[in-house]
Tab-separated table of C-alpha atoms in Angstrom:
chain	number	residue	atom	x	y	z
A	8	MET	CA	86.897	161.116	99.560
A	9	ASN	CA	86.272	157.488	98.782
A	10	ALA	CA	82.862	155.877	98.388
A	11	ARG	CA	82.833	154.329	101.869
A	12	ALA	CA	83.464	157.681	103.567
A	13	ALA	CA	80.712	159.241	101.460
A	14	TRP	CA	78.304	156.539	102.692
A	15	TYR	CA	79.172	157.308	106.302
A	16	VAL	CA	78.688	161.052	105.818
A	17	LEU	CA	75.366	160.417	104.079
A	18	LEU	CA	74.237	158.119	106.888
A	19	PHE	CA	75.243	160.703	109.507
A	20	VAL	CA	73.152	163.375	107.765
A	21	LEU	CA	70.257	160.954	107.279
A	22	GLY	CA	70.383	159.999	110.959
A	23	ALA	CA	70.304	163.681	111.926
A	24	LEU	CA	67.296	164.289	109.666
A	25	VAL	CA	65.398	161.297	111.052
A	26	GLY	CA	66.236	162.347	114.610
A	27	THR	CA	65.023	165.886	113.983
A	28	ALA	CA	61.809	164.785	112.278
A	29	GLY	CA	61.157	162.154	114.932
A	30	SER	CA	61.563	164.728	117.688
A	31	PHE	CA	58.614	166.673	116.364
A	32	VAL	CA	56.460	163.788	115.118
A	33	GLN	CA	56.592	161.761	118.352
A	34	SER	CA	54.881	164.485	120.355
A	35	ALA	CA	52.495	165.648	117.641
A	36	TRP	CA	50.519	162.420	117.191
A	37	PHE	CA	50.830	160.395	120.367
A	38	PRO	CA	51.028	157.338	120.368
A	39	GLY	CA	51.100	156.860	116.593
A	40	GLY	CA	53.762	159.504	116.088
A	41	LEU	CA	55.989	157.882	118.687
A	42	ILE	CA	55.693	154.513	116.969
A	43	LEU	CA	56.333	156.121	113.576
A	44	ALA	CA	59.410	157.964	114.877
A	45	LEU	CA	60.859	154.806	116.428
A	46	LEU	CA	60.190	152.800	113.254
A	47	ALA	CA	61.894	155.482	111.155
A	48	SER	CA	64.872	155.423	113.512
A	49	ALA	CA	65.043	151.641	113.298
A	50	GLY	CA	64.852	151.885	109.519
A	51	VAL	CA	67.766	154.277	109.229
A	52	PHE	CA	69.889	152.293	111.708
A	53	TYR	CA	69.230	148.943	110.045
A	54	GLY	CA	69.520	150.550	106.624
A	55	GLY	CA	72.964	151.802	107.579
A	56	LEU	CA	73.937	148.261	108.509
A	57	ARG	CA	72.631	146.860	105.228
A	58	ALA	CA	74.061	149.648	103.060
A	59	THR	CA	77.597	149.402	104.398
A	60	GLY	CA	77.659	145.807	105.593
A	61	THR	CA	79.405	146.837	108.814
A	62	GLN	CA	78.405	148.140	112.213
A	63	LEU	CA	80.014	151.481	111.340
A	64	GLY	CA	76.948	152.219	109.228
A	65	VAL	CA	74.818	151.959	112.352
A	66	VAL	CA	77.311	154.055	114.306
A	67	ALA	CA	77.299	156.793	111.646
A	68	SER	CA	73.517	157.047	111.480
A	69	GLY	CA	73.215	156.668	115.254
A	70	ALA	CA	75.734	159.443	115.838
A	71	GLY	CA	73.793	161.791	113.567
A	72	TRP	CA	70.558	160.850	115.329
A	73	LEU	CA	72.092	161.421	118.758
A	74	VAL	CA	73.645	164.777	117.838
A	75	ALA	CA	70.289	166.025	116.544
A	76	ILE	CA	68.455	164.811	119.653
A	77	VAL	CA	70.966	166.370	122.045
A	78	LEU	CA	70.983	169.701	120.220
A	79	LEU	CA	67.187	169.823	120.194
A	80	SER	CA	66.966	168.950	123.875
A	81	PHE	CA	69.082	171.965	124.893
A	82	GLY	CA	66.443	174.448	123.808
A	83	ARG	CA	66.997	178.143	123.311
A	84	ALA	CA	67.551	181.089	125.622
A	85	GLU	CA	63.863	181.959	125.371
A	86	GLY	CA	62.996	178.616	126.922
A	87	ASP	CA	61.726	176.958	123.762
A	88	GLY	CA	62.702	173.337	123.311
A	89	ALA	CA	61.623	170.366	121.262
A	90	PHE	CA	61.248	168.125	124.301
A	91	GLY	CA	58.797	168.967	127.057
A	92	GLY	CA	59.985	166.313	129.481
A	93	GLY	CA	57.042	163.933	129.191
A	94	VAL	CA	56.898	160.171	129.033
A	95	ALA	CA	56.766	160.087	125.221
A	96	GLU	CA	60.012	162.037	124.938
A	97	MET	CA	61.793	159.668	127.309
A	98	ILE	CA	60.477	156.629	125.431
A	99	TYR	CA	61.721	158.159	122.179
A	100	LEU	CA	65.175	158.916	123.588
A	101	LEU	CA	65.705	155.603	125.352
A	102	GLY	CA	63.915	153.537	122.710
A	103	GLY	CA	65.954	155.069	119.896
A	104	MET	CA	69.200	154.410	121.725
A	105	ALA	CA	68.140	150.828	122.441
A	106	ILE	CA	67.265	150.258	118.785
A	107	ALA	CA	70.653	151.640	117.720
A	108	VAL	CA	72.440	149.287	120.123
A	109	ILE	CA	70.377	146.331	118.910
A	110	CYS	CA	71.212	147.105	115.276
A	111	ALA	CA	74.894	147.658	116.101
A	112	THR	CA	75.174	144.291	117.824
A	113	LEU	CA	73.626	142.331	114.966
A	114	SER	CA	76.072	140.042	113.250
A	115	ARG	CA	77.781	141.156	110.089
A	116	LEU	CA	76.023	140.340	106.884
A	117	SER	CA	77.549	137.709	104.669
A	118	PRO	CA	78.166	138.761	101.075
A	119	PRO	CA	75.550	137.530	98.621
A	120	ALA	CA	76.349	134.306	96.832
A	121	PRO	CA	77.102	134.678	93.107
């Protein structure tokens, strides 16, 4: 596995961790938790762009975030789920996806001048 692939795997896992943590934080401390969760999501998406220099860094972290969110939204057979269906959950889902799209459509970064 080359270094670039390792970055993408790391960003996928980091996106999944941020998505999982944000799912619980956004409903625990409304509205501060929602803002914190969206800022953390924006940080991992933009960080993926800066770390790799390509939009694939955003896609990797966004894919991990989305997988975690979707798996947590399914719930369990007992009826337990991370999302209760309120306004804050919808803002987190739609806001996180919008932030990922915004970061993915940013222009590529130019290499630093020597």
